[in-house]
Short mmCIF file of C-alpha atoms and ligand atoms in Angstrom, two decimals:
data_model
loop_
_atom_site.label_atom_id
_atom_site.label_comp_id
_atom_site.label_asym_id
_atom_site.label_seq_id
_atom_site.Cartn_x
_atom_site.Cartn_y
_atom_site.Cartn_z
CA MET O 29 -63.48 33.31 180.49
CA THR O 30 -62.10 36.63 179.30
CA VAL O 31 -60.70 36.04 176.34
CA GLY O 32 -56.50 35.78 175.56
CA LEU O 33 -56.89 37.10 172.18
CA CYS O 34 -53.62 36.41 170.15
CA ALA O 35 -53.23 32.89 171.76
CA LEU O 36 -57.25 31.84 171.18
CA ALA O 37 -57.10 33.43 167.54
CA THR O 38 -54.06 31.44 166.62
CA ALA O 39 -55.50 28.07 168.13
CA PHE O 40 -58.59 28.80 166.49
CA ALA O 41 -57.04 29.23 163.37
CA ALA O 42 -55.45 26.04 163.36
CA ALA O 43 -58.00 23.89 164.50
CA ALA O 44 -60.70 25.67 162.11
CA PRO O 45 -62.42 23.86 159.32
CA ALA O 46 -62.28 25.61 155.93
CA ASN O 47 -65.55 27.30 155.88
CA ALA O 48 -65.58 28.39 159.83
CA ALA O 49 -63.91 31.56 158.54
CA ASP O 50 -67.36 33.10 157.55
CA ARG O 51 -69.59 31.78 160.29
CA ALA O 52 -70.80 33.83 163.00
CA ILE O 53 -68.58 34.25 166.27
CA ARG O 54 -70.79 33.29 169.46
CA LEU O 55 -69.94 35.78 172.17
CA THR O 56 -71.08 35.14 175.46
CA VAL O 57 -71.64 37.90 178.04
CA ASP O 58 -72.07 37.16 181.64
CA ALA O 59 -73.60 39.76 183.69
CA GLY O 60 -73.47 37.78 186.58
CA LYS O 61 -70.07 38.22 186.92
CA PRO O 62 -69.04 41.87 187.30
CA GLY O 63 -65.58 42.77 187.51
CA ALA O 64 -63.85 46.36 188.03
CA THR O 65 -64.98 49.50 187.36
CA ILE O 66 -63.57 50.81 183.87
CA ASP O 67 -62.42 54.21 185.41
CA ARG O 68 -63.57 57.19 183.36
CA HIS O 69 -60.06 58.66 183.64
CA LEU O 70 -59.02 55.89 180.97
CA PHE O 71 -60.37 58.56 178.86
CA GLY O 72 -58.15 61.20 179.70
CA GLN O 73 -56.32 63.40 177.52
CA PHE O 74 -52.95 65.12 176.98
CA ALA O 75 -52.02 68.55 175.77
CA GLU O 76 -48.69 69.34 175.67
CA GLN O 77 -47.01 72.80 174.78
CA LEU O 78 -46.16 71.45 171.24
CA GLY O 79 -46.51 72.35 167.98
CA HIS O 80 -50.14 73.34 167.45
CA GLY O 81 -51.51 71.28 170.21
CA ILE O 82 -52.15 74.17 172.29
CA TYR O 83 -51.25 77.50 170.39
CA GLY O 84 -53.87 77.47 167.20
CA GLY O 85 -55.39 74.30 168.71
CA ILE O 86 -56.93 75.64 171.98
CA TRP O 87 -55.10 78.93 172.26
CA VAL O 88 -56.09 81.58 169.84
CA GLY O 89 -56.20 84.64 172.09
CA LYS O 90 -58.78 87.09 173.14
CA ASP O 91 -58.59 89.62 169.91
CA SER O 92 -58.96 86.66 167.78
CA ALA O 93 -61.48 86.44 164.96
CA ILE O 94 -61.87 82.70 165.75
CA PRO O 95 -65.01 82.70 168.37
CA ASN O 96 -63.56 82.12 171.37
CA THR O 97 -64.33 82.42 175.53
CA ARG O 98 -61.43 84.42 176.94
CA GLY O 99 -59.23 83.27 174.15
CA ILE O 100 -60.04 79.55 174.13
CA ARG O 101 -61.82 78.29 170.96
CA ASN O 102 -65.46 77.61 171.35
CA ASP O 103 -65.67 74.89 168.77
CA VAL O 104 -62.93 72.95 170.47
CA VAL O 105 -64.48 73.17 173.68
CA ALA O 106 -67.97 72.29 172.52
CA ALA O 107 -66.45 69.08 170.54
CA LEU O 108 -64.31 67.87 173.75
CA LYS O 109 -67.74 68.65 176.15
CA ALA O 110 -69.05 65.88 173.94
CA ILE O 111 -66.74 63.31 174.56
CA LYS O 112 -66.55 64.06 178.67
CA VAL O 113 -63.43 64.51 178.60
CA PRO O 114 -62.13 63.29 182.30
CA ASN O 115 -58.92 64.98 182.72
CA VAL O 116 -56.06 66.83 180.74
CA ARG O 117 -52.47 66.63 181.18
CA TRP O 118 -50.46 69.66 180.70
CA PRO O 119 -47.60 71.13 179.87
CA GLY O 120 -46.31 68.10 178.88
CA GLY O 121 -44.30 65.61 178.36
CA CYS O 122 -40.69 66.74 177.54
CA TYR O 123 -41.77 70.33 177.65
CA ALA O 124 -42.70 69.82 181.37
CA ASP O 125 -39.57 69.32 182.41
CA SER O 126 -38.18 72.82 181.34
CA TYR O 127 -41.45 74.66 182.23
CA HIS O 128 -41.24 77.37 184.62
CA TRP O 129 -44.61 78.23 185.84
CA ARG O 130 -43.62 81.90 186.79
CA ASP O 131 -43.22 82.31 183.21
CA GLY O 132 -46.74 81.96 182.14
CA ILE O 133 -48.62 83.97 184.87
CA GLY O 134 -49.72 87.71 185.18
CA PRO O 135 -50.11 90.43 182.90
CA GLU O 136 -46.38 90.21 181.63
CA ARG O 137 -45.55 86.82 180.12
CA THR O 138 -41.59 85.60 179.82
CA THR O 139 -40.98 84.95 175.87
CA ARG O 140 -38.82 81.36 175.86
CA VAL O 141 -37.66 79.18 173.48
CA ASN O 142 -39.41 75.98 173.57
CA THR O 143 -36.00 73.75 173.57
CA ALA O 144 -37.94 70.67 173.79
CA TRP O 145 -39.94 70.86 170.58
CA GLY O 146 -38.74 72.56 167.36
CA ASN O 147 -36.78 75.53 169.16
CA VAL O 148 -39.69 77.93 168.46
CA VAL O 149 -40.35 80.62 170.34
CA ASP O 150 -43.34 80.27 173.10
CA SER O 151 -44.97 83.13 174.23
CA ASN O 152 -46.24 81.73 177.41
CA ALA O 153 -49.46 83.25 176.85
CA PHE O 154 -51.18 80.40 177.58
CA GLY O 155 -49.91 79.56 181.08
CA THR O 156 -51.45 78.21 184.35
CA ASP O 157 -54.43 80.28 184.58
CA GLU O 158 -55.58 79.74 181.14
CA PHE O 159 -54.82 75.99 181.43
CA MET O 160 -57.19 76.19 184.25
CA ASP O 161 -60.06 77.73 182.54
CA PHE O 162 -59.80 75.47 179.59
CA ALA O 163 -60.41 72.55 182.04
CA GLN O 164 -63.00 74.12 183.48
CA GLN O 165 -64.56 74.74 180.21
CA VAL O 166 -64.26 71.28 179.10
CA GLY O 167 -65.33 70.26 182.17
CA ALA O 168 -62.04 68.29 182.91
CA GLU O 169 -60.32 67.40 185.93
CA ALA O 170 -56.36 69.12 185.78
CA TYR O 171 -53.45 66.68 185.76
CA ILE O 172 -50.34 68.69 186.25
CA SER O 173 -46.91 67.47 185.28
CA LEU O 174 -44.16 69.18 187.73
CA ASN O 175 -40.87 70.06 186.56
CA VAL O 176 -38.47 67.52 188.10
CA GLY O 177 -35.82 67.79 185.38
CA SER O 178 -34.72 71.20 185.33
CA GLY O 179 -36.67 72.58 188.58
CA SER O 180 -36.64 72.51 192.11
CA VAL O 181 -38.92 70.98 195.06
CA ALA O 182 -39.54 74.72 196.01
CA GLU O 183 -40.84 75.95 192.54
CA ALA O 184 -42.95 72.93 192.47
CA GLN O 185 -44.35 73.64 195.98
CA ASP O 186 -44.93 77.27 194.98
CA TRP O 187 -46.74 76.30 191.86
CA MET O 188 -48.94 74.06 193.75
CA GLU O 189 -49.72 76.35 196.49
CA TYR O 190 -50.58 79.23 193.80
CA MET O 191 -52.90 77.00 192.06
CA THR O 192 -54.46 75.35 195.00
CA ALA O 193 -54.03 77.25 198.31
CA ASP O 194 -57.14 78.05 199.95
CA GLN O 195 -55.80 80.36 202.69
CA PRO O 196 -54.65 84.16 202.26
CA THR O 197 -51.00 83.40 201.60
CA THR O 198 -48.76 85.54 198.94
CA LEU O 199 -49.37 83.02 196.37
CA ALA O 200 -52.89 82.73 196.82
CA LYS O 201 -53.56 86.54 196.66
CA LEU O 202 -51.29 86.69 193.69
CA ARG O 203 -53.33 83.84 192.07
CA ALA O 204 -56.82 86.26 193.15
CA ALA O 205 -54.81 89.24 191.39
CA ASN O 206 -54.67 87.25 188.35
CA GLY O 207 -58.36 86.82 188.44
CA HIS O 208 -58.84 83.49 190.17
CA PRO O 209 -59.57 84.06 193.65
CA ALA O 210 -61.12 80.45 194.59
CA PRO O 211 -58.50 77.73 194.61
CA TYR O 212 -58.07 75.58 191.65
CA ARG O 213 -58.62 71.83 191.86
CA VAL O 214 -55.25 70.06 190.80
CA ALA O 215 -56.46 66.21 190.70
CA MET O 216 -53.42 64.84 189.80
CA MET O 217 -49.76 65.76 189.76
CA GLY O 218 -47.13 63.96 188.04
CA ILE O 219 -43.42 63.80 189.64
CA GLY O 220 -41.61 64.48 186.36
CA ASN O 221 -41.66 63.08 182.84
CA GLU O 222 -39.74 60.36 181.40
CA SER O 223 -37.05 60.98 183.80
CA TRP O 224 -34.79 58.43 182.22
CA ASP O 225 -35.03 60.15 178.72
CA CYS O 226 -35.84 63.92 177.98
CA GLY O 227 -36.60 64.17 181.67
CA GLY O 228 -33.37 64.27 183.06
CA LEU O 229 -31.43 60.81 181.84
CA MET O 230 -31.89 59.55 185.46
CA THR O 231 -31.09 56.11 186.51
CA PRO O 232 -33.53 54.71 188.54
CA ASP O 233 -31.89 55.07 191.73
CA GLU O 234 -31.41 59.10 191.23
CA TYR O 235 -35.13 59.49 190.21
CA THR O 236 -36.41 57.54 193.50
CA ALA O 237 -34.13 59.71 195.36
CA GLU O 238 -36.08 62.80 193.61
CA LEU O 239 -39.17 61.31 193.79
CA ARG O 240 -38.87 61.04 197.62
CA ARG O 241 -38.23 64.50 198.06
CA TYR O 242 -40.88 65.78 195.59
CA ALA O 243 -43.70 63.02 196.96
CA ARG O 244 -42.48 64.31 200.60
CA PHE O 245 -42.98 68.00 200.38
CA VAL O 246 -44.88 68.79 197.26
CA GLY O 247 -48.69 68.38 197.30
CA SER O 248 -52.06 70.23 197.24
CA TYR O 249 -52.28 73.31 199.79
CA ASN O 250 -55.83 72.37 200.03
CA ALA O 251 -56.50 69.88 202.84
CA LYS O 252 -60.22 68.84 201.18
CA GLU O 253 -58.94 68.24 197.87
CA PRO O 254 -55.34 66.58 197.86
CA SER O 255 -53.92 65.83 194.52
CA LEU O 256 -53.04 62.23 193.50
CA LYS O 257 -49.50 61.89 192.81
CA ILE O 258 -48.21 60.01 189.95
CA ALA O 259 -44.67 58.98 189.62
CA VAL O 260 -42.61 58.35 186.40
CA GLY O 261 -42.84 54.68 185.34
CA PRO O 262 -41.32 52.90 182.38
CA GLY O 263 -41.62 53.53 178.74
CA THR O 264 -40.45 49.87 177.54
CA ASP O 265 -41.30 46.25 178.62
CA ASP O 266 -37.94 46.41 180.85
CA THR O 267 -38.77 46.10 184.71
CA ALA O 268 -35.74 47.92 186.48
CA TRP O 269 -37.39 51.28 186.69
CA THR O 270 -40.94 49.79 188.12
CA GLU O 271 -39.08 47.57 190.79
CA ALA O 272 -37.12 50.48 191.96
CA VAL O 273 -40.19 52.94 192.21
CA MET O 274 -42.29 50.37 193.88
CA LYS O 275 -39.70 49.31 196.39
CA THR O 276 -38.99 52.75 197.11
CA TRP O 277 -42.92 53.01 197.81
CA LYS O 278 -43.27 49.82 199.70
CA GLU O 279 -39.87 50.64 201.99
CA ARG O 280 -41.40 54.46 202.56
CA HIS O 281 -44.92 55.03 202.22
CA GLY O 282 -45.73 54.99 205.90
CA TRP O 283 -43.16 57.78 206.39
CA SER O 284 -45.00 61.28 205.16
CA PHE O 285 -44.31 59.66 201.90
CA ASP O 286 -47.03 58.07 199.23
CA ILE O 287 -47.95 58.15 195.48
CA GLN O 288 -51.00 56.64 193.94
CA GLY O 289 -49.83 56.05 190.51
CA LEU O 290 -47.15 54.72 188.27
CA SER O 291 -46.90 55.92 184.87
CA LEU O 292 -46.51 53.89 181.71
CA HIS O 293 -45.66 55.19 178.41
CA SER O 294 -45.97 53.29 175.10
CA TYR O 295 -46.49 54.33 171.55
CA THR O 296 -47.44 52.52 168.59
CA ILE O 297 -44.07 52.84 166.34
CA TYR O 298 -43.96 50.26 163.49
CA ASP O 299 -40.36 49.23 162.37
CA GLY O 300 -38.17 51.74 164.44
CA TRP O 301 -36.78 55.24 165.15
CA PRO O 302 -37.52 57.79 163.90
CA PRO O 303 -41.57 57.04 163.17
CA HIS O 304 -41.87 56.50 159.10
CA MET O 305 -44.88 54.81 158.70
CA PRO O 306 -47.16 57.17 156.97
CA SER O 307 -50.63 58.22 158.34
CA THR O 308 -52.19 58.23 154.80
CA ASN O 309 -52.15 56.67 151.82
CA PHE O 310 -51.04 53.00 153.11
CA ASP O 311 -51.87 49.38 152.43
CA GLU O 312 -53.35 46.31 153.88
CA SER O 313 -49.64 45.45 154.79
CA ALA O 314 -49.43 48.90 156.84
CA TYR O 315 -52.62 48.38 158.55
CA ALA O 316 -51.82 44.83 159.43
CA HIS O 317 -48.23 45.48 161.04
CA VAL O 318 -49.61 48.60 163.05
CA ILE O 319 -52.31 46.71 164.35
CA LYS O 320 -50.28 43.75 165.54
CA GLU O 321 -47.77 46.31 167.28
CA THR O 322 -50.31 48.12 169.24
CA LEU O 323 -51.64 44.75 170.91
CA LYS O 324 -48.48 44.32 172.50
CA MET O 325 -49.82 46.88 174.96
CA GLY O 326 -51.49 43.90 176.54
CA PRO O 327 -48.39 41.86 177.47
CA LEU O 328 -46.68 45.03 178.27
CA ILE O 329 -49.40 45.79 180.79
CA ASP O 330 -49.33 42.42 182.05
CA LYS O 331 -45.34 42.34 182.73
CA GLN O 332 -45.20 45.87 184.63
CA SER O 333 -48.45 44.93 186.56
CA ALA O 334 -46.94 41.76 187.66
CA VAL O 335 -44.07 43.51 189.23
CA MET O 336 -46.53 45.76 190.78
CA ASP O 337 -48.65 43.13 192.25
CA LYS O 338 -45.28 41.62 193.94
CA TYR O 339 -45.25 45.07 195.93
CA ASP O 340 -48.53 45.89 195.90
CA PRO O 341 -50.98 42.85 195.91
CA GLN O 342 -53.73 45.39 196.95
CA LYS O 343 -53.24 47.18 193.96
CA LYS O 344 -53.39 50.58 195.82
CA ILE O 345 -51.08 52.12 193.31
CA ALA O 346 -52.67 52.61 189.91
CA LEU O 347 -50.79 52.26 186.42
CA VAL O 348 -51.16 55.14 184.56
CA VAL O 349 -50.64 54.72 180.75
CA ASP O 350 -50.37 58.67 180.48
CA GLU O 351 -49.13 58.44 176.94
CA TRP O 352 -50.17 55.94 174.31
CA GLY O 353 -51.35 56.00 170.89
CA ALA O 354 -50.04 55.78 167.11
CA TRP O 355 -46.83 57.48 166.49
CA LEU O 356 -46.52 57.98 162.85
CA ALA O 357 -44.41 59.91 160.25
CA PRO O 358 -44.84 63.70 160.31
CA THR O 359 -47.57 65.17 157.74
CA PRO O 360 -45.35 66.31 154.72
CA GLY O 361 -44.57 69.75 154.74
CA THR O 362 -45.14 70.19 158.05
CA ASN O 363 -42.31 71.16 160.99
CA PRO O 364 -41.45 67.47 161.90
CA ALA O 365 -40.96 68.71 165.70
CA PHE O 366 -44.54 69.72 165.79
CA LEU O 367 -45.47 65.87 165.33
CA MET O 368 -48.40 66.56 163.13
CA GLN O 369 -50.26 63.27 161.68
CA GLN O 370 -53.45 62.34 159.65
CA ASN O 371 -55.84 60.21 161.67
CA SER O 372 -57.24 57.14 159.80
CA GLN O 373 -59.83 54.64 160.40
CA ARG O 374 -56.75 52.37 161.11
CA ASP O 375 -56.12 54.87 164.14
CA ALA O 376 -59.85 54.40 165.37
CA ILE O 377 -59.32 50.45 165.51
CA LEU O 378 -55.92 50.92 167.23
CA ALA O 379 -57.74 53.28 170.04
CA ALA O 380 -60.60 50.88 170.24
CA LEU O 381 -58.14 47.87 170.84
CA ASN O 382 -56.12 49.91 173.37
CA ILE O 383 -59.20 51.02 175.40
CA ASN O 384 -60.48 47.60 175.46
CA ILE O 385 -57.02 46.53 176.99
CA PHE O 386 -57.02 49.00 179.47
CA ALA O 387 -60.80 48.07 180.46
CA ARG O 388 -59.48 44.31 180.67
CA HIS O 389 -57.07 45.47 183.22
CA ALA O 390 -59.14 48.12 184.99
CA ASP O 391 -58.19 46.72 188.61
CA ARG O 392 -54.90 48.04 187.94
CA VAL O 393 -54.99 50.50 184.96
CA ARG O 394 -57.10 53.46 186.41
CA MET O 395 -56.21 56.17 184.28
CA ALA O 396 -54.87 56.70 180.96
CA ASN O 397 -54.08 59.49 178.55
CA ILE O 398 -53.77 59.71 174.69
CA ALA O 399 -51.13 61.36 173.30
CA GLN O 400 -52.19 64.21 172.13
CA MET O 401 -55.49 65.99 172.26
CA ILE O 402 -55.33 68.29 169.41
CA ASN O 403 -52.92 68.74 165.97
CA VAL O 404 -50.40 66.15 167.70
CA LEU O 405 -49.76 62.68 167.12
CA GLN O 406 -53.18 60.61 167.45
CA ALA O 407 -55.50 63.49 167.59
CA MET O 408 -58.87 63.77 168.50
CA ILE O 409 -58.95 67.29 166.83
CA LEU O 410 -57.00 68.77 163.70
CA THR O 411 -57.29 72.40 163.22
CA ASP O 412 -55.97 74.77 160.43
CA GLY O 413 -56.85 78.46 161.17
CA PRO O 414 -60.31 78.82 161.67
CA LYS O 415 -61.20 75.16 160.44
CA MET O 416 -61.70 72.38 162.87
CA VAL O 417 -61.95 68.79 161.80
CA LEU O 418 -63.17 65.45 164.21
CA THR O 419 -60.89 62.44 163.46
CA PRO O 420 -61.98 58.86 163.69
CA THR O 421 -60.21 58.64 167.26
CA TYR O 422 -62.48 61.27 168.40
CA ASP O 423 -65.31 59.23 167.29
CA VAL O 424 -64.39 56.27 169.05
CA PHE O 425 -63.65 58.31 172.28
CA LYS O 426 -67.40 59.43 171.79
CA MET O 427 -68.90 56.08 171.52
CA TYR O 428 -67.19 54.95 174.29
CA VAL O 429 -68.81 57.45 176.54
CA PRO O 430 -71.02 54.99 178.40
CA PHE O 431 -68.05 52.73 179.31
CA GLN O 432 -66.98 55.69 181.86
CA ASP O 433 -67.23 54.47 185.33
CA ALA O 434 -69.14 51.30 184.08
CA THR O 435 -68.55 47.97 185.46
CA PHE O 436 -66.50 45.17 183.47
CA ILE O 437 -68.42 42.43 182.53
CA PRO O 438 -66.49 39.20 181.19
CA VAL O 439 -67.20 38.20 177.73
CA SER O 440 -66.05 34.97 176.18
CA TYR O 441 -65.61 33.92 172.42
CA ASP O 442 -63.44 32.44 169.65
CA ALA O 443 -61.90 35.29 168.46
CA GLY O 444 -61.07 33.71 164.77
CA SER O 445 -58.41 35.13 162.81
CA TYR O 446 -57.70 37.77 160.10
CA VAL O 447 -54.37 36.65 158.15
CA HIS O 448 -52.33 39.04 155.73
CA GLY O 449 -49.16 37.72 154.63
CA ASP O 450 -46.86 36.75 157.50
CA THR O 451 -49.50 38.85 160.09
CA THR O 452 -52.08 36.99 161.62
CA LEU O 453 -54.53 38.85 164.17
CA PRO O 454 -57.87 37.92 166.05
CA ARG O 455 -60.80 38.72 163.51
CA LEU O 456 -63.02 40.17 166.72
CA ASP O 457 -61.98 42.23 169.67
CA ALA O 458 -64.67 42.68 172.20
CA ILE O 459 -65.60 44.03 175.83
CA ALA O 460 -68.69 44.27 177.66
CA ALA O 461 -69.73 46.57 180.86
CA ARG O 462 -72.97 47.39 182.65
CA GLY O 463 -73.03 51.15 182.26
CA LYS O 464 -73.87 53.47 185.18
CA ASP O 465 -77.40 53.90 182.99
CA GLY O 466 -77.99 50.48 184.21
CA ARG O 467 -77.53 49.08 180.30
CA ILE O 468 -75.24 46.45 179.22
CA TRP O 469 -72.95 48.04 176.80
CA LEU O 470 -71.25 45.97 174.07
CA SER O 471 -67.90 47.37 171.93
CA LEU O 472 -67.16 45.04 168.92
CA THR O 473 -64.17 45.42 167.07
CA ASN O 474 -63.74 43.80 163.64
CA LEU O 475 -59.75 43.85 162.87
CA ASP O 476 -60.61 42.11 159.22
CA PRO O 477 -60.72 45.02 156.71
CA ASN O 478 -62.05 42.47 153.88
CA ARG O 479 -65.02 41.03 155.45
CA PRO O 480 -68.15 41.76 157.28
CA LEU O 481 -68.53 39.96 160.65
CA ASP O 482 -71.50 38.35 162.10
CA VAL O 483 -71.44 38.08 165.62
CA ASP O 484 -74.46 36.31 167.93
CA THR O 485 -74.70 37.79 171.42
CA ALA O 486 -76.10 35.10 174.16
CA ALA O 487 -76.50 36.77 177.16
CA LEU O 488 -76.44 35.21 180.66
CA GLY O 489 -78.30 36.64 183.59
CA PHE O 490 -80.61 39.12 181.67
CA LYS O 491 -82.65 39.05 178.79
CA ALA O 492 -82.19 41.04 175.73
CA THR O 493 -84.24 41.17 172.43
CA SER O 494 -82.35 43.73 170.46
CA ALA O 495 -79.16 45.70 170.64
CA ASP O 496 -78.95 49.15 169.11
CA GLY O 497 -75.88 51.50 168.65
CA GLN O 498 -73.14 52.91 166.47
CA THR O 499 -70.78 51.73 164.06
CA LEU O 500 -67.58 53.20 162.82
CA SER O 501 -66.59 51.85 159.54
CA ALA O 502 -64.88 53.56 156.37
CA PRO O 503 -64.35 53.01 152.52
CA LYS O 504 -60.93 51.95 153.15
CA VAL O 505 -58.44 51.58 156.33
CA ASP O 506 -56.83 54.79 155.08
CA SER O 507 -59.36 56.48 154.86
CA VAL O 508 -59.19 60.21 156.75
CA ASN O 509 -61.55 62.96 157.89
CA THR O 510 -60.13 66.28 156.30
CA PHE O 511 -61.44 69.88 156.29
CA ASP O 512 -63.10 69.70 152.95
CA HIS O 513 -64.44 66.26 153.71
CA PRO O 514 -64.96 66.29 157.53
CA ARG O 515 -67.30 63.40 157.68
CA THR O 516 -65.81 60.47 155.53
CA VAL O 517 -65.40 58.74 158.45
CA SER O 518 -68.28 58.83 160.94
CA PRO O 519 -70.43 56.48 163.02
CA LYS O 520 -73.71 55.14 161.66
CA PRO O 521 -76.80 53.63 163.34
CA ILE O 522 -76.47 49.97 163.65
CA SER O 523 -79.16 47.33 164.96
CA GLY O 524 -79.16 43.61 165.87
CA THR O 525 -81.99 41.32 165.92
CA LEU O 526 -83.18 38.12 167.81
CA LYS O 527 -82.67 34.95 165.79
CA ASN O 528 -83.01 31.53 167.62
CA GLY O 529 -82.52 33.04 170.88
CA ALA O 530 -79.40 35.19 169.96
CA ILE O 531 -78.85 38.71 169.09
CA VAL O 532 -77.17 38.93 165.61
CA LEU O 533 -75.23 41.93 164.42
CA THR O 534 -73.08 42.20 161.11
CA LEU O 535 -70.07 44.37 161.77
CA PRO O 536 -68.65 46.18 158.89
CA PRO O 537 -65.24 45.39 157.74
CA ALA O 538 -62.50 47.02 159.98
CA SER O 539 -64.91 48.65 162.26
CA VAL O 540 -65.66 49.79 165.82
CA THR O 541 -69.11 49.28 167.05
CA VAL O 542 -70.66 49.89 170.29
CA VAL O 543 -74.28 48.88 171.02
CA SER O 544 -76.42 48.64 174.27
CA LEU O 545 -78.57 45.24 174.49
CA GLN O 546 -82.49 46.07 174.92
CA PRO O 547 -84.57 44.02 176.98
O1 LIG F 623 -46.03 63.15 173.01
C1 LIG F 623 -44.46 63.27 172.68
C2 LIG F 623 -43.44 62.92 173.65
O2 LIG F 623 -43.41 61.58 173.82
C3 LIG F 623 -43.67 63.30 175.23
O3 LIG F 623 -43.25 64.84 175.20
C4 LIG F 623 -42.72 62.71 175.78
O4 LIG F 623 -42.96 62.54 176.84
C5 LIG F 623 -42.74 61.31 174.86
O5 LIG F 623 -41.37 60.76 174.47
#
């Protein structure tokens, strides 16, 4: 049985004897029952034309003193290569529905006001060719968000032709004139963004009418490399939008119309809008509340997946969680429209818990994009001029690399409980998978910030004598990495040893641990 964490944790707490809290938790890994593939695209990123997400974070320009390759920061590219970013979503977000691609190609760029984010001037120095260059430098697939809100089917067709045409059309020649004769690969295209809100305030019926036209007429111009089409999905647990899109797909997908994904946006925002939970200097209560909030991702996916199952029991359409992460109060002194926030050990725990939820739903959730990659919201990387720092969330993504395209393996355990005030959380969250390297990998998160946790692992179907890997812990749950102290939070080696036939690991308080079991 794969554990239903909250329910089990509560049940365990009620029945447990007083001293049970500090006993080891027994984890049983059943390698004989492989599940779905944990698609590498679950580890996707999102880079919006927003604040310093692109300008300063990725793009510094060819003449910058910051080391760069064709204007793109070398330090950032090297860091991203190390976490094997599978895909990057661009140019938005809300920005996508006011983006006109011709503004950002060729020697003369059109300067615009970024009306989505802070009304600042956007030079469009970073456009399609620069994004594709960046994606190629990082080794990631391109996930392009089309403009449905203020654009047109014809504009989207032209953009896709410019990027993907492998025949000598006028737009393919324009691309060649701009320095790239070979077609780009657009692995995924998003048909709008949050069309129920910033993408056009549409009703489900209005959106599905647009979806039919865009999905029918817009696609890759390279028959050898079709683009997966991802429809706008819900941003809450209301299911009316999902019903409308799935019904449209069910009724029309034989008619030169198809989609392969439905998006879901869900941020962890504690205690209402606008986000006011600080990203630094918070207490245990703030930690516990935010973590409790983030665990709602599981029931949300269950609810939306149930609607998808009704129309698509074969799970042909992926649920694509292409915006997720902690949305906290802006860093004091920064432009609030730039959505800059620090990133703490709490964010690392939050990232691991969400990835684990996606992995448990891997048969339906086959892609996800954390928001956002650099300098915006729950970022991997923060930059300030020439300085760069890696966040605790970055470390989680790095530690999870072996889970990319691994095969999910069920684990069972009594999660125990961590109680703080009125908040009860599971004490342990765990997943297991067989990696492409053939090894069994475990990810173990100790949610309790006050107590280390002993886990003893019994493996069914294979022999293991030790476990080795890394653990990410921190002096406090609000510990962060700064430009002056860049590795306050950083992974350390951890090993488990065989005792009485089981491998015992001691997980530090509030930590994320990834180990592989050794024969
Ligand atoms: O990630 C920030 C914004 O959040 C995105 O632009 C939008 O899609 C969502 O509301």
